[in-house]
Amino acid sequence: MVKRVYNFYAGPATLPFSVIEKASKNVLEFNNLGISILEISHRAIEFDKVIKEAQKDIKEIMNLDDNYHVLFLQGGASLQFHMIPLNLMLESKPALYVNTGAWSKKAIKESKIIDENNTKVVASSEDKNFTYIPKEIPCDSSASYLHITTNNTIYGTEYHFFPDTGDVPLVADMSSDILNRNLDFKKFALIYAGAQKNLGPAGTTLVIIRDDLVKRTENKKLPTLLNYKTHVEKDSLFNTPSVFAVYVVHLVLKWIKDEMGGLKNVEKLNRKKAELLYSTIDDMSDFYRGTAEKDSRSLMNVTFRLPSEELEKRFVEKAAERDLIGLKGHRSVGGIRASIYNAFPYEGVEKLVEFMRDFRKNS
Ligand SMILES: *Cc1c(COP(=O)(O)O)cnc(C)c1O
């Protein structure tokens, strides 16, 4: 037996234990081939099957048609901050951004590197320290695209509505809430997510791109590896992908389909976990204070404060003694952050809530 603690880290993050068990067997020997998944060629027919199945499962789970391409790239979500404006920005058609926190800011910075004058921030929640998602998001019909960050990992806010952008492509960084609920994914022209929060281990980045956007690269002279067209044409096998990470993502997708029974059930469980935690915070509002505005609260990263930084420090230490680890807020904002991604078990939230009651009583 393996000892498991409750892992509240924001990323890399907790994975379904059944996935870890399967992966560990295949680290020893993959599919009775006499070699490990760590040793297999990315050109081997068995790996081809893995990546193709993952692409198919993504489309099935998200209900996307064949006009979308599913890519597994490297460089993290952070490289997408640059690849998106590099590939998709059109001359004198502004790239629009909503600034909802640190990750949005990094995306905006990269767009400004491509063309400062053609990058426009159309809405922001910086006036209230990123505690909410702006309600009014103007979208100029002549824009190249509109970029949003659907879940703000550091500030604990999440979109619960999406702007209507008409014909303007909607581009979304879903790194920390990908596949956490059932959405109309066809609303989006490009979705990207580093795998390490809700999809698998670190090392691969999911990019889902609609076909018409790939065509925008045709008149551009781009570095080969930074051109979406390269990866679409070679089906994510232009160069060696992160074989093991893609393999584990493929297992997580099977887990969503077969063990969880699809996105609707994933969403139900995520809502149940978040409700238990937020209602506990609100019930003890003399001691715990949620940092995000109620209608913008994240299902994935629950952020809150205690009466003092000293108490927060003790809270994190005492929680760890009960096998509740990774509760320290991001270093840029402080406080407490409980990341409760898809694979985080309900019992772990119950344990945290019990601890929160005890801690308040004893403080
Ligand atoms: C973690 C995170 C990123 C950065 O991802 P990398 O894969 O480390 O580049 C970007 N956006 C959001 C919303 C994140 O949570």
Coordinates of C-alpha atoms and ligand atoms in Angstrom, one line a residue:
M1 CA 0.0 0.0 0.0
V2 CA 1.1 3.5 -0.8
K3 CA 0.5 6.4 1.7
R4 CA -1.6 9.1 0.1
V5 CA -2.1 12.6 1.7
Y6 CA -4.6 15.2 0.5
N7 CA -2.7 17.3 -2.0
F8 CA -4.1 20.9 -2.4
Y9 CA -1.2 22.1 -4.5
A10 CA -2.1 24.4 -7.4
G11 CA 0.0 22.6 -9.9
P12 CA 1.4 20.1 -10.6
A13 CA -1.5 18.7 -8.8
T14 CA -3.3 15.6 -7.6
L15 CA -4.1 12.9 -10.1
P16 CA -6.6 10.0 -9.9
F17 CA -4.9 7.2 -8.0
S18 CA -6.2 4.6 -10.6
V19 CA -4.3 6.6 -13.2
I20 CA -1.1 6.6 -11.2
E21 CA -1.5 2.8 -10.7
K22 CA -1.9 2.1 -14.4
A23 CA 0.9 4.5 -15.3
S24 CA 3.3 2.8 -12.8
K25 CA 2.6 -0.6 -14.3
N26 CA 3.3 0.7 -17.7
V27 CA 6.5 2.4 -16.5
L28 CA 7.7 -1.2 -15.9
E29 CA 6.3 -2.7 -19.1
F30 CA 4.1 -1.1 -21.7
N31 CA 1.4 -3.3 -23.4
N32 CA 3.5 -6.5 -23.1
L33 CA 6.0 -5.1 -25.5
G34 CA 9.0 -5.8 -23.3
I35 CA 9.8 -2.1 -23.0
S36 CA 8.7 0.7 -20.7
I37 CA 6.4 3.6 -21.7
L38 CA 9.5 5.7 -20.9
E39 CA 11.5 4.0 -23.6
I40 CA 9.0 3.7 -26.5
S41 CA 9.5 5.6 -29.8
H42 CA 7.1 8.3 -30.5
R43 CA 6.9 6.8 -34.0
A44 CA 5.9 3.4 -32.7
I45 CA 2.4 2.2 -33.7
E46 CA 1.5 1.7 -30.1
F47 CA 2.2 5.3 -29.1
D48 CA 0.4 6.5 -32.3
K49 CA -2.6 4.7 -31.0
V50 CA -2.3 6.5 -27.6
I51 CA -2.0 10.0 -29.0
K52 CA -4.8 9.4 -31.6
E53 CA -7.1 8.1 -28.9
A54 CA -6.4 11.1 -26.6
Q55 CA -7.2 13.4 -29.5
K56 CA -10.4 11.5 -30.2
D57 CA -11.4 11.4 -26.5
I58 CA -10.9 15.2 -26.1
K59 CA -13.2 15.8 -29.1
E60 CA -15.8 13.3 -27.7
I61 CA -15.7 14.7 -24.2
M62 CA -15.9 18.3 -25.4
N63 CA -18.4 17.6 -28.2
L64 CA -16.2 19.1 -30.9
D65 CA -16.4 18.4 -34.6
D66 CA -13.6 17.8 -37.1
N67 CA -13.1 21.5 -37.8
Y68 CA -11.1 21.5 -34.6
H69 CA -7.5 20.2 -34.3
V70 CA -6.2 18.7 -31.0
L71 CA -2.5 19.3 -30.4
F72 CA -0.1 18.2 -27.6
L73 CA 2.7 20.8 -27.6
Q74 CA 5.5 21.8 -25.3
G75 CA 6.6 25.1 -23.7
G76 CA 3.6 25.2 -21.3
A77 CA 0.7 27.6 -21.4
S78 CA 3.4 30.3 -21.2
L79 CA 4.6 29.6 -24.8
Q80 CA 1.0 29.9 -25.9
F81 CA 1.0 33.5 -24.6
H82 CA 3.4 34.2 -27.4
M83 CA 2.3 31.8 -30.1
I84 CA -1.3 33.1 -30.0
P85 CA -0.5 36.7 -31.1
L86 CA 2.4 35.5 -33.3
N87 CA 0.1 33.2 -35.3
L88 CA -3.3 34.9 -35.0
M89 CA -2.8 38.7 -34.9
L90 CA -3.9 40.3 -38.1
E91 CA -2.6 43.7 -39.3
S92 CA -4.5 46.7 -37.9
K93 CA -7.0 44.3 -36.3
P94 CA -6.4 44.6 -32.5
A95 CA -5.8 41.6 -30.3
L96 CA -8.2 42.1 -27.3
Y97 CA -7.5 41.0 -23.8
V98 CA -9.3 40.8 -20.5
N99 CA -7.0 41.3 -17.6
T100 CA -8.2 39.2 -14.7
G101 CA -4.8 38.5 -13.0
A102 CA -1.2 37.5 -13.2
W103 CA -1.6 35.0 -16.0
S104 CA -3.7 37.4 -18.1
K105 CA -1.0 40.0 -17.6
K106 CA 1.7 37.6 -18.9
A107 CA -0.4 36.9 -22.0
I108 CA -0.9 40.6 -22.6
K109 CA 2.9 41.2 -22.2
E110 CA 3.6 38.7 -25.0
S111 CA 1.0 40.2 -27.3
K112 CA 2.7 43.6 -26.8
I113 CA 6.0 42.1 -27.7
I114 CA 4.5 41.2 -31.1
D115 CA 2.7 44.5 -31.6
E116 CA 2.2 46.9 -28.7
N117 CA -0.1 49.3 -30.7
N118 CA -2.3 46.4 -31.8
T119 CA -2.9 45.0 -28.3
K120 CA -5.8 46.3 -26.4
V121 CA -7.0 45.6 -22.8
V122 CA -10.8 45.9 -23.1
A123 CA -11.7 45.0 -19.5
S124 CA -9.9 44.5 -16.2
S125 CA -10.5 43.7 -12.5
E126 CA -7.2 45.1 -11.4
D127 CA -9.1 48.0 -9.7
K128 CA -10.2 45.6 -7.0
N129 CA -7.1 43.4 -6.8
F130 CA -8.6 40.8 -9.3
T131 CA -11.3 39.7 -6.9
Y132 CA -14.0 39.5 -9.6
I133 CA -14.6 38.8 -13.3
P134 CA -15.6 41.9 -15.2
K135 CA -19.3 41.8 -16.3
E136 CA -18.9 44.2 -19.3
I137 CA -16.5 42.9 -21.9
P138 CA -16.7 45.1 -25.0
C139 CA -15.7 43.3 -28.2
D140 CA -14.9 45.3 -31.3
S141 CA -16.0 43.4 -34.4
S142 CA -12.8 44.3 -36.3
A143 CA -10.6 42.5 -33.7
S144 CA -8.2 39.7 -34.4
Y145 CA -9.5 37.8 -31.4
L146 CA -10.5 38.2 -27.8
H147 CA -8.5 36.5 -25.1
I148 CA -9.7 35.5 -21.7
T149 CA -8.3 33.4 -18.8
T150 CA -11.3 31.3 -17.7
N151 CA -9.9 30.5 -14.2
N152 CA -7.5 32.6 -12.3
T153 CA -5.5 30.2 -10.3
I154 CA -3.9 32.7 -8.0
Y155 CA -6.9 34.9 -7.2
G156 CA -9.5 32.1 -7.1
T157 CA -11.9 33.6 -9.7
E158 CA -13.6 31.9 -12.6
Y159 CA -15.9 32.9 -15.5
H160 CA -19.5 31.6 -15.0
F161 CA -20.6 33.3 -18.3
F162 CA -18.7 33.9 -21.5
P163 CA -18.7 37.1 -23.6
D164 CA -20.5 37.0 -26.9
T165 CA -17.9 37.9 -29.5
G166 CA -19.9 37.4 -32.6
D167 CA -17.5 36.5 -35.5
V168 CA -14.4 37.5 -33.4
P169 CA -12.6 34.3 -32.4
L170 CA -12.7 33.7 -28.6
V171 CA -9.4 32.4 -27.3
A172 CA -9.2 31.0 -23.8
D173 CA -6.5 30.0 -21.3
M174 CA -8.2 27.1 -19.5
S175 CA -5.0 25.9 -17.8
S176 CA -6.6 25.6 -14.4
D177 CA -10.2 24.7 -15.2
I178 CA -10.0 22.6 -18.4
L179 CA -12.7 19.9 -18.4
N180 CA -14.0 20.9 -14.9
R181 CA -17.6 21.3 -16.2
N182 CA -19.8 20.9 -19.2
L183 CA -19.5 23.9 -21.4
D184 CA -20.4 24.8 -25.0
F185 CA -16.8 24.5 -26.2
K186 CA -17.8 25.4 -29.7
K187 CA -18.0 29.0 -28.5
F188 CA -14.2 29.0 -28.4
A189 CA -11.9 29.2 -31.5
L190 CA -8.8 28.3 -29.5
I191 CA -8.5 26.7 -26.1
Y192 CA -5.2 26.0 -24.4
A193 CA -4.1 24.4 -21.1
G194 CA -0.9 23.3 -19.5
A195 CA -1.6 19.7 -18.5
Q196 CA -0.3 19.9 -14.9
K197 CA -3.4 21.2 -13.2
N198 CA -6.4 19.3 -14.4
L199 CA -5.2 17.0 -17.1
G200 CA -2.1 15.1 -16.2
P201 CA 1.5 15.6 -15.2
A202 CA 3.7 18.5 -16.3
G203 CA 5.3 18.4 -19.7
T204 CA 2.6 18.8 -22.3
T205 CA 0.2 21.5 -23.2
L206 CA -3.2 20.9 -24.8
V207 CA -4.0 23.2 -27.7
I208 CA -7.4 23.0 -29.4
I209 CA -7.5 25.2 -32.5
R210 CA -10.3 25.7 -35.0
D211 CA -9.4 25.2 -38.6
D212 CA -10.0 28.7 -39.8
L213 CA -7.5 30.1 -37.4
V214 CA -4.8 27.8 -38.7
K215 CA -5.2 29.4 -42.1
R216 CA -4.2 32.8 -40.6
T217 CA -0.6 31.5 -40.5
E218 CA -0.4 31.0 -44.3
N219 CA 0.9 34.5 -45.2
K220 CA 3.2 34.7 -42.2
K221 CA 6.9 33.9 -42.0
L222 CA 7.1 32.1 -38.6
P223 CA 9.7 29.9 -36.9
T224 CA 8.7 26.3 -37.8
L225 CA 8.2 25.1 -34.3
L226 CA 6.1 28.2 -33.3
N227 CA 3.7 27.8 -36.3
Y228 CA 0.4 26.1 -35.5
K229 CA 0.3 24.8 -39.1
T230 CA 3.4 22.7 -38.5
H231 CA 1.8 20.9 -35.6
V232 CA -1.6 20.5 -37.3
E233 CA 0.0 19.1 -40.5
K234 CA 2.2 16.6 -38.5
D235 CA -0.5 15.8 -36.0
S236 CA 1.6 16.8 -33.0
L237 CA 4.5 14.6 -34.2
F238 CA 6.6 17.1 -36.0
N239 CA 9.3 16.6 -33.3
T240 CA 9.4 14.3 -30.2
P241 CA 6.4 15.1 -28.0
S242 CA 6.4 14.6 -24.3
V243 CA 5.6 10.9 -24.7
F244 CA 5.0 10.0 -21.0
A245 CA 2.9 13.1 -20.3
V246 CA 0.7 12.5 -23.3
Y247 CA 0.3 8.9 -22.2
V248 CA -0.9 10.0 -18.7
V249 CA -3.3 12.6 -20.2
H250 CA -4.7 9.8 -22.3
L251 CA -5.3 7.8 -19.0
V252 CA -7.0 10.8 -17.4
L253 CA -9.3 11.2 -20.3
K254 CA -10.3 7.5 -20.0
W255 CA -10.9 8.1 -16.3
I256 CA -13.2 11.0 -17.1
K257 CA -15.1 8.9 -19.6
D258 CA -15.2 5.5 -18.0
E259 CA -14.8 6.0 -14.2
M260 CA -16.4 9.4 -13.8
G261 CA -19.0 8.9 -16.5
G262 CA -18.4 12.1 -18.4
L263 CA -18.2 15.8 -17.8
K264 CA -21.6 16.2 -16.3
N265 CA -20.6 14.0 -13.4
V266 CA -17.2 15.7 -13.1
E267 CA -19.1 19.0 -12.8
K268 CA -21.5 17.7 -10.3
L269 CA -18.7 16.5 -8.0
N270 CA -16.7 19.8 -8.5
R271 CA -19.8 21.8 -7.5
K272 CA -20.4 19.7 -4.4
K273 CA -16.8 20.0 -3.3
A274 CA -16.7 23.8 -3.8
E275 CA -20.1 24.3 -2.2
L276 CA -19.0 22.5 1.0
L277 CA -15.9 24.6 1.2
Y278 CA -17.4 28.0 0.4
S279 CA -20.3 27.4 2.7
T280 CA -17.9 26.5 5.5
I281 CA -16.0 29.8 4.9
D282 CA -19.2 31.8 4.9
D283 CA -20.5 30.1 8.0
M284 CA -17.4 31.1 10.0
S285 CA -17.0 34.6 8.4
D286 CA -15.9 36.0 11.7
F287 CA -12.7 34.0 11.2
Y288 CA -12.4 33.0 7.5
R289 CA -12.9 35.5 4.7
G290 CA -13.2 34.4 1.1
T291 CA -11.2 36.7 -1.2
A292 CA -13.2 36.4 -4.4
E293 CA -16.6 38.0 -5.0
K294 CA -19.3 35.4 -4.6
D295 CA -20.5 35.4 -8.3
S296 CA -16.9 35.0 -9.5
R297 CA -15.8 32.2 -7.1
S298 CA -13.7 29.5 -8.7
L299 CA -14.7 25.8 -8.5
M300 CA -11.0 24.9 -8.6
N301 CA -9.0 27.3 -6.5
V302 CA -10.7 28.3 -3.2
T303 CA -8.8 31.4 -1.8
F304 CA -9.4 32.8 1.7
R305 CA -7.8 34.7 4.5
L306 CA -7.6 34.3 8.3
P307 CA -7.5 37.2 10.8
S308 CA -3.7 37.5 10.7
E309 CA -0.7 36.3 8.6
E310 CA 0.6 34.6 11.7
L311 CA -2.6 32.5 12.0
E312 CA -2.4 31.7 8.3
K313 CA 1.2 30.3 8.8
R314 CA 0.0 28.2 11.7
F315 CA -3.0 27.0 9.7
V316 CA -0.8 25.7 6.9
E317 CA 1.5 23.9 9.4
K318 CA -1.2 22.4 11.5
A319 CA -3.1 21.2 8.4
A320 CA 0.0 19.4 7.1
E321 CA 0.1 17.5 10.4
R322 CA -3.3 16.1 9.4
D323 CA -2.1 15.2 5.9
L324 CA -3.6 18.2 4.3
I325 CA -0.8 19.6 2.2
G326 CA -0.2 22.5 -0.2
L327 CA -2.6 25.0 1.4
K328 CA -0.3 28.1 1.3
G329 CA -1.6 30.8 -1.1
H330 CA 0.5 32.0 -4.0
R331 CA 3.5 33.9 -2.9
S332 CA 2.3 37.1 -4.7
V333 CA -1.0 37.3 -2.7
G334 CA -0.5 35.3 0.5
G335 CA -3.4 33.8 2.4
I336 CA -4.7 30.3 2.0
R337 CA -5.5 28.5 -1.3
A338 CA -7.2 25.1 -1.5
S339 CA -6.9 23.7 -5.1
I340 CA -9.6 21.1 -5.5
Y341 CA -9.2 20.0 -9.1
N342 CA -11.2 17.2 -10.8
A343 CA -9.1 14.4 -9.3
F344 CA -9.3 15.9 -5.7
P345 CA -11.5 13.6 -3.6
Y346 CA -14.6 14.8 -1.8
E347 CA -13.4 13.2 1.4
G348 CA -10.4 15.5 1.3
V349 CA -12.6 18.5 1.4
E350 CA -14.6 17.0 4.3
K351 CA -11.3 16.6 6.1
L352 CA -10.3 20.2 5.4
V353 CA -13.6 21.5 6.6
E354 CA -13.3 19.5 9.8
F355 CA -9.9 20.9 10.4
M356 CA -11.1 24.4 9.7
R357 CA -13.7 24.1 12.5
D358 CA -11.2 22.7 14.9
F359 CA -8.6 25.3 14.1
R360 CA -11.0 28.2 14.6
K361 CA -12.1 26.7 18.0
N362 CA -8.5 26.3 19.2
S363 CA -7.3 29.7 18.1
Ligands
LIG1 C1 -0.3 27.5 -14.4 C2 -0.9 28.5 -15.3 C3 -0.2 28.9 -16.5 C4 1.2 28.6 -16.7 O1 1.4 27.4 -17.2 P1 2.8 26.8 -17.6 O2 2.4 25.5 -18.2 O3 3.6 26.7 -16.4 O4 3.4 27.7 -18.6 C5 -0.9 29.8 -17.3 N1 -2.2 30.1 -17.2 C6 -2.9 29.7 -16.1 C7 -4.3 30.1 -15.9 C8 -2.3 28.9 -15.1 O5 -3.0 28.5 -14.1

